[in-house]
Coordinates of C-alpha atoms and ligand atoms in Angstrom, one line a residue:
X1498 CA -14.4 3.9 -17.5
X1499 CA -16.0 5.0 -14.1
X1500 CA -19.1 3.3 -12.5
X1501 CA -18.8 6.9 -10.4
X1502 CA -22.3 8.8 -8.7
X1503 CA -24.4 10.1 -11.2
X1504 CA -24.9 12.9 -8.5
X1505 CA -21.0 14.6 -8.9
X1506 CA -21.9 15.2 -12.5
X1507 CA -24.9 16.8 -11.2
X1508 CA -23.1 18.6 -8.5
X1509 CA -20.2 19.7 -11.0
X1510 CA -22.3 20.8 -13.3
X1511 CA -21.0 24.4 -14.8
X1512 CA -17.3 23.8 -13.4
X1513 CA -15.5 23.0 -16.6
X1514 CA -12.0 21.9 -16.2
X1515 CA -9.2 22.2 -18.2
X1516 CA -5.4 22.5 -18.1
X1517 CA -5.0 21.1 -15.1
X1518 CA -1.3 19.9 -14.0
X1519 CA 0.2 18.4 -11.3
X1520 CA 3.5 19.6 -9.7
X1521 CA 4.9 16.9 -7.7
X1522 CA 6.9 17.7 -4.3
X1523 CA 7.5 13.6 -3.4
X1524 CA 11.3 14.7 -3.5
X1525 CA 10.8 17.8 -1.4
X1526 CA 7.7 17.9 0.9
X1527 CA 7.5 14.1 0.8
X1528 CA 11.2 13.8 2.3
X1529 CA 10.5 15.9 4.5
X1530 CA 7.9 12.9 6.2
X1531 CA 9.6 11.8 9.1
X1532 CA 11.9 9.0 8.9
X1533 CA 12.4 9.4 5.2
X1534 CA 15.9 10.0 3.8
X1535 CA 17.0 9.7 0.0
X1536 CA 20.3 9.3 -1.4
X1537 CA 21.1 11.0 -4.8
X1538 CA 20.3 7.9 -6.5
X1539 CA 17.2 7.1 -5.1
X1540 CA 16.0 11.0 -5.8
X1541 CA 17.1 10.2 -9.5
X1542 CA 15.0 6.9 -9.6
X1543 CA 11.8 8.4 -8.2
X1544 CA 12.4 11.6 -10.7
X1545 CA 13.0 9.4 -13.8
X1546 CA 10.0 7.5 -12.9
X1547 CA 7.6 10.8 -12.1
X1548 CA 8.8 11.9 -15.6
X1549 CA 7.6 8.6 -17.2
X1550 CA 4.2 9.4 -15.6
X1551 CA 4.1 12.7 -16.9
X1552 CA 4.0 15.0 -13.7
X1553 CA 4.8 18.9 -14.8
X1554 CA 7.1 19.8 -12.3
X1555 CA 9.0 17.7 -9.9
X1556 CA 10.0 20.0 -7.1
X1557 CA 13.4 18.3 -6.9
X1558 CA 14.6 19.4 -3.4
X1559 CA 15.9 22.3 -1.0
X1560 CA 18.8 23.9 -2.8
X1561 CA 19.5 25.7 0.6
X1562 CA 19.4 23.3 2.9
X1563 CA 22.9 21.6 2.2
X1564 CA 25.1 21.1 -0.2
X1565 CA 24.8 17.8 -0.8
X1566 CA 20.8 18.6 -1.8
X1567 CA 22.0 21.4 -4.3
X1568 CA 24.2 18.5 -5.6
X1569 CA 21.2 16.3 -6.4
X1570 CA 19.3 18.6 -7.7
X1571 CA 21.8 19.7 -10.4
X1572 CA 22.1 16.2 -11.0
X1573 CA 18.6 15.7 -11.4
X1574 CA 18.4 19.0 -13.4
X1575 CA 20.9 17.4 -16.1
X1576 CA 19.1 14.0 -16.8
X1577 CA 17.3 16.1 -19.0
X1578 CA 13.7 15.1 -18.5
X1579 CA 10.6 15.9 -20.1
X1580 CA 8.8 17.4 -16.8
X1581 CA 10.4 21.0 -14.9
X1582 CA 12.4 20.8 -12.8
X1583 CA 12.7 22.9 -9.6
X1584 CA 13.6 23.6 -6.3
X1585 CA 12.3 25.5 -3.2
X1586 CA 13.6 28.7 -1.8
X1587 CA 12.7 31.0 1.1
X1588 CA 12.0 34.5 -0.2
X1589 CA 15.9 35.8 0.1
X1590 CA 18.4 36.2 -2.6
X1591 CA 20.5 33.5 -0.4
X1592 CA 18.5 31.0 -1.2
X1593 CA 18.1 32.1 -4.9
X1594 CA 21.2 31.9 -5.1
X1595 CA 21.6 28.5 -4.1
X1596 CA 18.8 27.5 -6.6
X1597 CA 20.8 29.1 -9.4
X1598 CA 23.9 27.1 -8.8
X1599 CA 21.5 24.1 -9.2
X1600 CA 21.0 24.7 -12.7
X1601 CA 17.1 25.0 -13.0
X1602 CA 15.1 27.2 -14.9
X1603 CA 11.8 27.2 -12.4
X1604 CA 12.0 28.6 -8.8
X1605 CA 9.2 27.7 -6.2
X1606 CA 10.0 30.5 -3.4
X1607 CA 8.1 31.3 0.0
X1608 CA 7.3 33.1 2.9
X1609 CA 4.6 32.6 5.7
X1610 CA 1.7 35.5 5.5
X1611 CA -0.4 34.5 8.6
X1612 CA -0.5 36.3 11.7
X1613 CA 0.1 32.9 13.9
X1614 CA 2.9 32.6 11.4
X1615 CA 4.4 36.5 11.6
X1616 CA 4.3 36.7 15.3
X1617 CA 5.6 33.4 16.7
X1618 CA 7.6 32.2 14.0
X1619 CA 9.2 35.2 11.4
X1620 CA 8.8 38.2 14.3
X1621 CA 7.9 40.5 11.0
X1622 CA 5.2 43.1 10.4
X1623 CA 2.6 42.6 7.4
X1624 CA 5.1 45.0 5.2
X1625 CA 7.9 43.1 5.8
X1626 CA 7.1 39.9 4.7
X1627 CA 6.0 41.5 1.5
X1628 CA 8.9 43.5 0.6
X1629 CA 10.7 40.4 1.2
X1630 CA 8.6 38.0 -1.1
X1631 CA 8.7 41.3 -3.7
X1632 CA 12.7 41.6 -3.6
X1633 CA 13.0 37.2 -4.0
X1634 CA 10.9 36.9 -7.0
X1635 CA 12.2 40.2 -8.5
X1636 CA 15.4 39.0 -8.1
X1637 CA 15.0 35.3 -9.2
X1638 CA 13.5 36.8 -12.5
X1639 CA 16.2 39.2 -13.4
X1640 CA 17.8 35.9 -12.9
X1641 CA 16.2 34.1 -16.1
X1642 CA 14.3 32.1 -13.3
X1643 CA 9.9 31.2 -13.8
X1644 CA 8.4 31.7 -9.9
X1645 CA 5.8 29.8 -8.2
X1646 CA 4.9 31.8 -4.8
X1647 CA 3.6 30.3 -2.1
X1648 CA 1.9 32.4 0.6
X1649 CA 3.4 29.9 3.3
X1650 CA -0.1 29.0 5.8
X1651 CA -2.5 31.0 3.3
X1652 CA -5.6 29.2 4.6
X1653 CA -5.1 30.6 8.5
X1654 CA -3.9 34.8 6.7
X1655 CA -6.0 37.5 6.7
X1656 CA -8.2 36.9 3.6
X1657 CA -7.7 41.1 2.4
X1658 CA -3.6 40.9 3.5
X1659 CA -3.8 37.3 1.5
X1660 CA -5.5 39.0 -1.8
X1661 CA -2.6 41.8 -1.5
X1662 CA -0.1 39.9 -1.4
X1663 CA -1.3 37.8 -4.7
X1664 CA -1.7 41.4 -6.0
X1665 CA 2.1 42.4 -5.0
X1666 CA 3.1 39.2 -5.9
X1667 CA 2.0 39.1 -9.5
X1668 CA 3.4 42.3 -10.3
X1669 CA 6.4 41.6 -9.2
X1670 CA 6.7 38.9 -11.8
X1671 CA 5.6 35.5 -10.2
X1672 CA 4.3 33.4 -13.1
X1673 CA 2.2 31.4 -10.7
X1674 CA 0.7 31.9 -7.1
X1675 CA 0.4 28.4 -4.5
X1676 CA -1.9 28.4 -1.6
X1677 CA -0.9 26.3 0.6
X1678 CA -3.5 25.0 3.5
X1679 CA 0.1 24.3 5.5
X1680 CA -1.6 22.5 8.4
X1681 CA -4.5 20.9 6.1
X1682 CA -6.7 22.8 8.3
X1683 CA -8.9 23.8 5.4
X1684 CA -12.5 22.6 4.2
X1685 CA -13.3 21.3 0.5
X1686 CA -16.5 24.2 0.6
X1687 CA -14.2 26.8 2.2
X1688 CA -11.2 26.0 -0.6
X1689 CA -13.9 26.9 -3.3
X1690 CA -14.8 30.1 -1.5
X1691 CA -11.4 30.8 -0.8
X1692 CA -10.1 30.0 -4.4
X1693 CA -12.7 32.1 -6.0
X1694 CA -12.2 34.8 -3.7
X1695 CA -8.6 35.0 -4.8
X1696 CA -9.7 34.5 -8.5
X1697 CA -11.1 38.0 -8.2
X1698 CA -7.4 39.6 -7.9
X1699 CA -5.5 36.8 -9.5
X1700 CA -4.4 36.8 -13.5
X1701 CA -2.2 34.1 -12.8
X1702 CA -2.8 30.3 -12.5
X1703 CA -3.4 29.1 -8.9
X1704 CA -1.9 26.4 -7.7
X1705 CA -3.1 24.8 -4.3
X1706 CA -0.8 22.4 -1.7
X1707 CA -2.8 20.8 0.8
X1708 CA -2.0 18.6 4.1
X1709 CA -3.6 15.9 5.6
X1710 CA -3.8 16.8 9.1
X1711 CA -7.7 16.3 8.8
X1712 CA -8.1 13.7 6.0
X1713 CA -9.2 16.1 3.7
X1714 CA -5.7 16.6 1.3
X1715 CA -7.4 15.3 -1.7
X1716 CA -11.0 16.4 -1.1
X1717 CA -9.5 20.3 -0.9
X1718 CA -7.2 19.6 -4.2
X1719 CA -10.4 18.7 -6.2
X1720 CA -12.3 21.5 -4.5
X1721 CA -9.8 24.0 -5.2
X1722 CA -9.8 22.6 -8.9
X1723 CA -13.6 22.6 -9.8
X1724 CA -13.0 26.4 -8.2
X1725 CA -10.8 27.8 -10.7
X1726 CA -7.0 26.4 -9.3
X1727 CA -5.0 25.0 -12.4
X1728 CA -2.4 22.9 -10.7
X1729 CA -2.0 20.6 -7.4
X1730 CA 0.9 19.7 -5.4
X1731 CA 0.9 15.9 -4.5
X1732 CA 3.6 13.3 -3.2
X1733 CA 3.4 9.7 -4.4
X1734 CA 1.8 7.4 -1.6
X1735 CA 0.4 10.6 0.1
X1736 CA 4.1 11.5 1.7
X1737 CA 4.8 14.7 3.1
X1738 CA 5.6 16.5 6.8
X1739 CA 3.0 14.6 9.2
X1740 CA 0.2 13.0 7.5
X1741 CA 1.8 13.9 4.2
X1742 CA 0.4 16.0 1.3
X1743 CA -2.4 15.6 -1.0
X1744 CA -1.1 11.6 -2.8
X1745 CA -0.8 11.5 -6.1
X1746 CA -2.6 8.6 -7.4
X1747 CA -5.7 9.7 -5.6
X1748 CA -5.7 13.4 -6.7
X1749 CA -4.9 12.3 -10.3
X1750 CA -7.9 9.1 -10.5
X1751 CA -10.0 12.0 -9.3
X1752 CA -9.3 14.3 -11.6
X1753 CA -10.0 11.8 -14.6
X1754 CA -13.4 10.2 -12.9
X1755 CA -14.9 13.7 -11.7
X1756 CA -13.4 16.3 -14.6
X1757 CA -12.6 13.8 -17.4
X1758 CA -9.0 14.8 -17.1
X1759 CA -6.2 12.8 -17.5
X1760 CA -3.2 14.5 -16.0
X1761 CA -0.7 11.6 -16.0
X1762 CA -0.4 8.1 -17.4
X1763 CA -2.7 6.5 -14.7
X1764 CA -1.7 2.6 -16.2
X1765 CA 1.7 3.5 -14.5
X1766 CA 0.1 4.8 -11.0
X1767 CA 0.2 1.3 -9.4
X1768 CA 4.2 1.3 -10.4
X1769 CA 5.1 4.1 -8.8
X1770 CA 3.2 3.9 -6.0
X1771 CA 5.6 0.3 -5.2
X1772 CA 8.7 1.6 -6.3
X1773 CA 8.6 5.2 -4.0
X1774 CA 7.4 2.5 -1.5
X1775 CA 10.5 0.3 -2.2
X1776 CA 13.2 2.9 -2.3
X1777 CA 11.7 4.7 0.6
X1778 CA 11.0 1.8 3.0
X1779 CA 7.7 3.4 3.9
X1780 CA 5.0 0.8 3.1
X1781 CA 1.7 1.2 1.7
X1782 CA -1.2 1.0 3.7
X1783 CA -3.0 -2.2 3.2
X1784 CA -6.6 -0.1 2.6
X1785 CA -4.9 3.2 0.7
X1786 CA -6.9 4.3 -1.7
X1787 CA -5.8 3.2 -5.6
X1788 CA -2.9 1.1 -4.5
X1789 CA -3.0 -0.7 -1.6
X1790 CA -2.9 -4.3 -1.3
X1791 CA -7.1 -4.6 -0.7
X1792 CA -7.7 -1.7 -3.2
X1793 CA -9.3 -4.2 -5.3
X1794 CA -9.3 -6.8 -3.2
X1795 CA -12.5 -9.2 -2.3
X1796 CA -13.4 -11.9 0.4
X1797 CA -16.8 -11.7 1.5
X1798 CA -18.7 -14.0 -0.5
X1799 CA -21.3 -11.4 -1.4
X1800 CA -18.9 -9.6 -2.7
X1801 CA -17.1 -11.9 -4.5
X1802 CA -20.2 -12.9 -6.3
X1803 CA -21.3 -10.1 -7.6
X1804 CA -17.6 -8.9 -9.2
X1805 CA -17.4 -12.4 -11.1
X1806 CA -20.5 -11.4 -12.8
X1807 CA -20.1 -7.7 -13.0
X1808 CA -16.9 -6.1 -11.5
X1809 CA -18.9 -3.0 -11.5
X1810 CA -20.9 -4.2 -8.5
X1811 CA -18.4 -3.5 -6.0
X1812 CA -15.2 -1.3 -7.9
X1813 CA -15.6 1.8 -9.0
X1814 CA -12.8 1.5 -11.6
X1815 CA -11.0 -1.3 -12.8
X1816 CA -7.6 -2.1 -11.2
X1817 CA -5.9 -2.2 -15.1
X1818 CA -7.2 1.3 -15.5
X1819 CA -4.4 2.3 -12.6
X1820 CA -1.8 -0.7 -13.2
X1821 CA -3.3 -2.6 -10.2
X1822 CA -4.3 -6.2 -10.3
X1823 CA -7.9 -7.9 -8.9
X1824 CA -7.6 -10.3 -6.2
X1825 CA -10.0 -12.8 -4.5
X1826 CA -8.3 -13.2 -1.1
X1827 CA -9.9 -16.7 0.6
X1828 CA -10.3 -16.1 4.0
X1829 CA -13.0 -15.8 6.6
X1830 CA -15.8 -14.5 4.8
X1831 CA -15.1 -16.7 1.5
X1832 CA -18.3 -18.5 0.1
X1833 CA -18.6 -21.1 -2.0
X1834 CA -18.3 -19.3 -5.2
X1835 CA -14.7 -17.8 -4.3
X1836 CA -13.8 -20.8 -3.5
X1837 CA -14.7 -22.4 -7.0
X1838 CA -13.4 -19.6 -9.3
X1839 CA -10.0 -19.9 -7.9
X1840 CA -9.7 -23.4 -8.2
X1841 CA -11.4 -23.3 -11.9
X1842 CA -8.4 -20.2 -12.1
X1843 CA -5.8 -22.2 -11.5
X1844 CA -7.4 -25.5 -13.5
X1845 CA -7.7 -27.5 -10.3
X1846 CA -10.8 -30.2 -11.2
X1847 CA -11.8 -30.5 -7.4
X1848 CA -14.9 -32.6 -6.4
X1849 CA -17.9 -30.6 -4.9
X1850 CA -18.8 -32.9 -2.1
X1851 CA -15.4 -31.5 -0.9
X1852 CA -15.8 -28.2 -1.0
X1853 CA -17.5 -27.7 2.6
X1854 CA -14.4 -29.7 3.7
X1855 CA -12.2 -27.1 1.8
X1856 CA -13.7 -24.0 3.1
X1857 CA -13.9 -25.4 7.0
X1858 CA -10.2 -25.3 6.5
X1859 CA -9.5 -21.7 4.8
X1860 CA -12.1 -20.9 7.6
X1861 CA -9.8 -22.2 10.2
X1862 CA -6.7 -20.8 8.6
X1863 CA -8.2 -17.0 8.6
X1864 CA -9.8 -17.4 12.3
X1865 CA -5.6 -17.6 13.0
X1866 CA -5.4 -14.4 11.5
X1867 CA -3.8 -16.1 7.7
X1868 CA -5.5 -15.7 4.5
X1869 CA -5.0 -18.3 1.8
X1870 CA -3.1 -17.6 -1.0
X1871 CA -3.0 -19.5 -4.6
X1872 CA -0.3 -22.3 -3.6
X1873 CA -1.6 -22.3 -0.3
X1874 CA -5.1 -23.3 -1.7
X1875 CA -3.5 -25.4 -3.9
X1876 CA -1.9 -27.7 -1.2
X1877 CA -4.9 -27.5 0.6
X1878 CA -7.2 -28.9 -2.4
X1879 CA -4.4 -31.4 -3.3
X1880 CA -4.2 -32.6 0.5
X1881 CA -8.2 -33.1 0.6
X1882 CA -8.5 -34.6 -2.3
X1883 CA -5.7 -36.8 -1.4
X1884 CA -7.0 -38.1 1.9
X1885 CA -10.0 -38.9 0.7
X1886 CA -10.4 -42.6 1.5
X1887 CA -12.0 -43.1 4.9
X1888 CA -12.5 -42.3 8.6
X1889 CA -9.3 -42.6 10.7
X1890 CA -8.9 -45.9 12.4
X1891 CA -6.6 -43.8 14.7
X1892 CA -7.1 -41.1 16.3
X1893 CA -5.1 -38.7 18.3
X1894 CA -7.0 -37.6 21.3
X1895 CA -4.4 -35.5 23.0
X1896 CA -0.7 -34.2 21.6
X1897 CA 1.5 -31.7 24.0
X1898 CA 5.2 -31.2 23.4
X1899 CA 7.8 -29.1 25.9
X1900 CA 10.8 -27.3 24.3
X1901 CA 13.1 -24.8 25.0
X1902 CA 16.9 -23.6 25.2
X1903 CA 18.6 -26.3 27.5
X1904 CA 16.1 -28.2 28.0
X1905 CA 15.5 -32.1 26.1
X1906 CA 12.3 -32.0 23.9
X1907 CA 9.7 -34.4 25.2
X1908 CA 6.3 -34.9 24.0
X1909 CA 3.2 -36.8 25.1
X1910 CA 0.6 -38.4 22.9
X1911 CA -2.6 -40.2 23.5
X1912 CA -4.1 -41.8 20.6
X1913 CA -7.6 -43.9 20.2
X1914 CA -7.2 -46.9 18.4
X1915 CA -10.7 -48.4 17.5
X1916 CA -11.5 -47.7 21.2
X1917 CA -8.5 -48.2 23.0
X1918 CA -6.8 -45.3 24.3
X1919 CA -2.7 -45.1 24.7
X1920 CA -0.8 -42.6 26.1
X1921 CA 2.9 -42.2 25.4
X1922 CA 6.0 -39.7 25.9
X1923 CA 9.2 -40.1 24.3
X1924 CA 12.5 -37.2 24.5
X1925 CA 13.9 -36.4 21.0
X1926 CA 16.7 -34.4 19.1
X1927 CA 13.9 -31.6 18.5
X1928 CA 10.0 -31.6 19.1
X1929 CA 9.0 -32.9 16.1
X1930 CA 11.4 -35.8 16.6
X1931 CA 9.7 -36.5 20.1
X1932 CA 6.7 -36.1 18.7
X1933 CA 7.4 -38.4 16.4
X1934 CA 8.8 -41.0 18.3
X1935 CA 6.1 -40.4 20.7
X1936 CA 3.2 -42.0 18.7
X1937 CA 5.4 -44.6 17.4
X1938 CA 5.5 -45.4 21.2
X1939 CA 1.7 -45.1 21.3
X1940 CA 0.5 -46.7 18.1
X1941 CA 3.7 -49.4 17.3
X1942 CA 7.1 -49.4 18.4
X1943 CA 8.4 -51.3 14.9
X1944 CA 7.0 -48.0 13.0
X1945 CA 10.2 -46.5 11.3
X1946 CA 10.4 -43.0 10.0
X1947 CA 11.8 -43.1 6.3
X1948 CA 11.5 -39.8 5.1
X1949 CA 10.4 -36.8 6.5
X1950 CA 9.8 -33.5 4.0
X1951 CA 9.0 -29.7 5.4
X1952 CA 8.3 -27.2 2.9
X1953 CA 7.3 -23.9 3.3
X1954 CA 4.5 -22.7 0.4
X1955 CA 5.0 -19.2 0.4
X1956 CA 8.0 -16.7 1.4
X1957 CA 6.5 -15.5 4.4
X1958 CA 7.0 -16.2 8.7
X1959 CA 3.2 -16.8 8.5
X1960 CA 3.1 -19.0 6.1
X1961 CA 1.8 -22.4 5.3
X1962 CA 3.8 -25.2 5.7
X1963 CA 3.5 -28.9 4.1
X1964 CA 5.3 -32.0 5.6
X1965 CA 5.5 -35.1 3.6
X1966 CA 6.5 -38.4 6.1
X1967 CA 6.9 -41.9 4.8
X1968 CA 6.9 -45.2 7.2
X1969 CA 7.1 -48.7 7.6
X1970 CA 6.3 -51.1 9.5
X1971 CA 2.8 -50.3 11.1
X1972 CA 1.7 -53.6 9.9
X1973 CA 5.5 -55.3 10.5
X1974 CA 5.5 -55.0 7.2
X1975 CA 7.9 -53.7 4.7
X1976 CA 5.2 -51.5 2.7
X1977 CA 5.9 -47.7 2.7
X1978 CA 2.9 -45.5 3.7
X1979 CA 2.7 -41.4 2.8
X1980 CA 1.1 -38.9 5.1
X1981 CA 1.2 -35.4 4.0
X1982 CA -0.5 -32.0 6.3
X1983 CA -0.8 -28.7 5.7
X1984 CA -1.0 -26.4 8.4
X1985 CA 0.6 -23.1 10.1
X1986 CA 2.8 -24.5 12.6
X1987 CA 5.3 -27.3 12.1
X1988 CA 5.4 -29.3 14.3
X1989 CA 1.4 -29.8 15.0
X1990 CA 1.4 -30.4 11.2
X1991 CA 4.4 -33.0 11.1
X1992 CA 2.3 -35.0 13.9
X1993 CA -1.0 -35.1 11.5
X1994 CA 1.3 -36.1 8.5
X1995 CA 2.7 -38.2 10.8
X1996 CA -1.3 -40.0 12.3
X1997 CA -2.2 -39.8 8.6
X1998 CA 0.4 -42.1 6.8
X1999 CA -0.8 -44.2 10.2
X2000 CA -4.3 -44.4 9.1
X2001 CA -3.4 -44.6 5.3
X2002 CA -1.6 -47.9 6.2
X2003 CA -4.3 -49.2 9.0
X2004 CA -7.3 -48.7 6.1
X2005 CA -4.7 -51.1 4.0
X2006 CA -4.4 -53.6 6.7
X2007 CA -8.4 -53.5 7.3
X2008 CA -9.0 -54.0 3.6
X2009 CA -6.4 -56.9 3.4
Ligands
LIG2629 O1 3.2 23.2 3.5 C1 3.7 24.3 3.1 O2 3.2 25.4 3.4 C2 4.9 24.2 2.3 C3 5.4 25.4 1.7 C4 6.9 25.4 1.6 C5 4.7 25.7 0.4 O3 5.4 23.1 2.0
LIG2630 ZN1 4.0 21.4 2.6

C-alpha cells in the first residue's frame, strides 16, 4: 500500500503501463563509479543476489576491457541464473568477439551519435558512426547474439540523425534500442517528448539509461516509462560513473506506487541495497531514498506522534513493504511520547515523574552530536531510576585533569561539602586514577577504591559508556557503596560514578 498524491493518478491518467523490466548495469556502469573495484567473487555475489530480486538482465561487465573481465563474465554466464545475462561492447566485431568468448546469448553494443561526441571524441562523420553501429549488430546477430543498442549521449544528438539511426538500427536486427541521457543532462518533460518522438520510428521496445549529474536519474526513468519506454537501466544504491545511474530501489518503488508495477521482489530491496554496500565499501547515504538509515526513521516529537497512531502520517510506504525496518531515533527533538513508546518497547516500567529527567539527558547526549540507541536508553533509564534517593550532599564544583604522552596525569577537584568547599590534586597511573584519587583527597583520604567497572554499551568510538565503582570507607566504615554513570567520555563519567557512590554513602550516614 501507498499513502501516495492523489494528484499522480490524476496526472497519469491515460499512460497505461505494462511490461516494464529492469536491466541492471550495477556490475558494469556501477563499477565504473570511481573508487569501486570488484573481484570475480564479489561480481558473483551481487549477480546471484540481483537474480533473487528478479532483475531481467544483469549487464555483467566489459568483455573487452581485460581479460580478467571476460573471465567473470563467463563465470557469471555459467551459474545459470534465471535473469540475462550480458555484456557491453563498442560497435566493432573486436569487441563482439570478446562478448562471444564470454558465453552469453544477449549483447548490449554502442556508439556515440552526438555531434559533441563525433567531433571531439570519435573524429567520425554522421555516416560513419552508422555504418559502424550497422556492421556490430549485424554481425553479433549472425552470431546467435539478441542486441540492445545504445545511441551513446542520445539526449545532446540531433533529434532527425537520432530517429535514423533507431531506423538503421532496427533493421539491422537490434532487438531493442537504449537512450542513454549519458551526462543526465535531460528533463523528465523533455524525456516524454523525446521518447514519444522516437516512438514514431521505433517498433522495438525502448529502453532509457539515465545519469545523475542533475538529480533527476529517476525522475527521467519514470518519465521515459509513462512515455512509452519498456525497460530502465539502474545500479543498486544509485552507483554508476559520477553521480551514478538511475538506483534501483528508487526506480523500482516508483514504478509499483505510480504504475502499479511490480518489477522485482521489493521485500528484498533493503537487502541488496546493504549487501552491494558491504561488498563494495561504498556506504549508503544516511537520507537515500528507500534504504538509508533515516528512510524511516523519526525524532521530532510531532513526528513521532503522529506515526504511533497512524504510520501513514508521515511515510509514504511502510518500511516492510521494501525489507526496511521503522525506527524512533531519541535525540534532540524527542518528546515525551518517543520517549515512553520505547521504554514500553523494550518493557522498561519507568516512573513518569522521571521522565523530564530522562529526556534532559537524551537532550544533552544529542546537543554532543550522539543519538540514543535502545541499550543506551536503557542504561540511561536504569541509572535514573537508580539514583533516585535524594540531593547530593556532595558536590563537585570544579573537575580538570592534564594528560598526555610523557607527561604524569594529574587532576584537580573542588568539591562542596554541605557548604564547605575543598580543593584537591593528586598524580595517578592514568587520569581516571588521578581523578580518582583526587576526590578521595578532597572528600576523605580513608576512601578506598574496590572495584572499578568500564563498559562500553554499544560497538561504536561514539558510544556510551557506563562505569560501575564500589568504595569504602567514606564513613571509616567497612560498608561498600555503588556509584554507577553513564556518559560519552570516560573519564568525566568515572568521576560522577565515582561523587555518586560518595553521596549514596553520605545519604546513609545522614539517615543513620
Ligand atoms: O552512459 C552511457 O551512455 C553508457 C553507455 C555505454 C550506454 O553507459
Ligand atoms: Zn552510463
Amino acid at each position: 500500500m501507498i499513502y501516495d498524491s492523489q494528484y499522480n493518478r490524476l496526472a497519469l491518467l491515460g499512460s497505461e503501463v505494462r511490461g516494464v523490466s529492469l536491466f541492471d548495469t550495477t556490475l558494469r556502469d556501477g563499477e565504473q563509479t570511481p573508487g569501486i573495484a570488484l573481484s570475480a567473487e564479489d561480481k558473483m555475489r551481487i549477480a546471484s543476489a540481483l537474480n533473487d530480486l528478479g532483475v531481467d538482465i544483469i549487464e555483467a561487465g566489459f568483455a573487452a576491457s581485460g581479460d580478467s573481465e571476460k573471465d567473470t563474465i563467463k563465470q557469471i554466464a555459467k551459474m545459470g541464473l534465471s535473469s540475462t545475462v550480458c555484456s557491453l561492447a563498442r560497435s566493432n566485431k573486436n569487441d563482439i568477439d570478446r562478448v562471444l568468448d564470454c558465453d552469453v546469448d544477449y549483447v548490449h553494443t554502442f556508439i556515440a551519435t552526438s555531434d559533441i561526441h563525433l567531433k571531439y571524441k570519435l573524429k567520425m562523420t554522421r555516416d560513419e558512426v552508422k555504418a559502424k553501429a550497422v556492421e556490430a549488430i549485424e554481425y553479433a546477430k549472425s552470431h546467435g547474439l539478441k542486441v540492445q543498442f545504445s545511441c551513446e549521449d542520445a539526449t545532446r544528438t540531433d533529434l532527425d540523425f537520432l530517429k535514423e539511426m533507431h531506423v538503421t538500427v532496427q533493421e539491422a536486427g537490434a532487438d531493442a534500442i537504449n537512450i542513454p541521457d549519458t551526462v543526465g543532462v535531460i528533463y523528465p518533460s523533455a524525456m516524454t517528448y523525446l521518447i514519444k518522438e522516437l516512438a514514431k520510428v521505433t517498433e522495438v521496445p525502448m529502453a532509457v539509461h539515465c545519469h545523475n549529474d542533475m538529480g533527476l536519474a529517476v525522475a527521467n526513468s519514470l518519465a521515459a516509462v509513462a512515455a512509452g519506454a519498456k525497460q530502465i537501466h539502474v545500479c543498486v544504491n544509485g552507483l554508476g560513473e559520477r553521480t551514478g545511474n538511475a538506483a534501483l530501489e528508487e526506480v523500482a518503488l516508483g514504478l509499483y506506487a505510480n504504475f502499479d508495477t511490480e518489477v522485482v521482489d521489493l521485500s528484498k530491496i533493503g537487502d541488496i541495497s546493504k549487501t552491494v554496500s558491504r561488498i563494495t565499501g561504498w556506504p549508503i547515504p544516511y537520507n537515500k531514498p528507500i534504504t538509508g538509515r533515516n528512510a524511516f526513521a523519526h525524532e521530532s516529537g510531532i513526528h513521532v506522534h503522529g506515526v504511533l497512531n497512524n504510520a501513514s502520517t508521515y511515510e509514504a510506504f511502510r518500511p516492510e513493504l521494501v525489507g526496511m525496518d521503522r525506527h524512533i531515533v531519541l535525540g534532540k527533538h524527542s518528546g515525551t511520547h518517543s520517549v515512553k513508546d520505547r521504554l514500553n518497547a523494550l518493557k522498561i516500567k519507568f516512573p513518569d515523574e522521571c521522565i523530564p529527567k530522562l529526556l534532559a539527558k537524551i537532550k544533552d547526549l544529542a546537543v554532543s552530536g550522539k543519538e540514543v540507541d535502545d541499550a543506551e536508553l536503557m542504561a540511561i533509564a536504569d541509572h535514573i531510576m537508580w539514583k533516585r534517593i535524594g540531593e547530593d550532599a556532595v558536590k563537585l564544583k570544579e573537575f580538570a585533569v592534564f594528560t598526555g604522552k610523557g607527561v604524569t596525569p594529574t587532576a584537580t577537584v573542588t568539591v562542596d561539602i554541605d557548604g564547605e568547599i575543598r580543593t584537591s590534586s593528586n598524580t595517578g597511573t592514568g587520569p581516571v586514577d588521578a581523578a580518582i584519587k583526587a576526590i578521595r583527597c578532597a572528600v576523605n583520604e580513608k576512601i578506598t577504591l574496590e572495584e572499578y567497572k568500564l563498559s562500553a554499551i554499544t560497538g561504536g568510538s561514539d558510544s556510551l559508556c557506563e562505569v560501575t565503582v564500589v568504595i569504602k570507607g567514606t564513613y571509616d566504615d567497612s560498608r561498600l557503596s555503588v556509584g554507577k554513570a553513564v556518559g560519552l567520555d570516560i573519564v568525566g563519567t568515572s568521576v560522577d560514578a565515582t561523587m555518586e557512590a560518595i553521596n549514596r554513602d553520605y545519604i546513609r550516614g545522614r539517615k543513620e
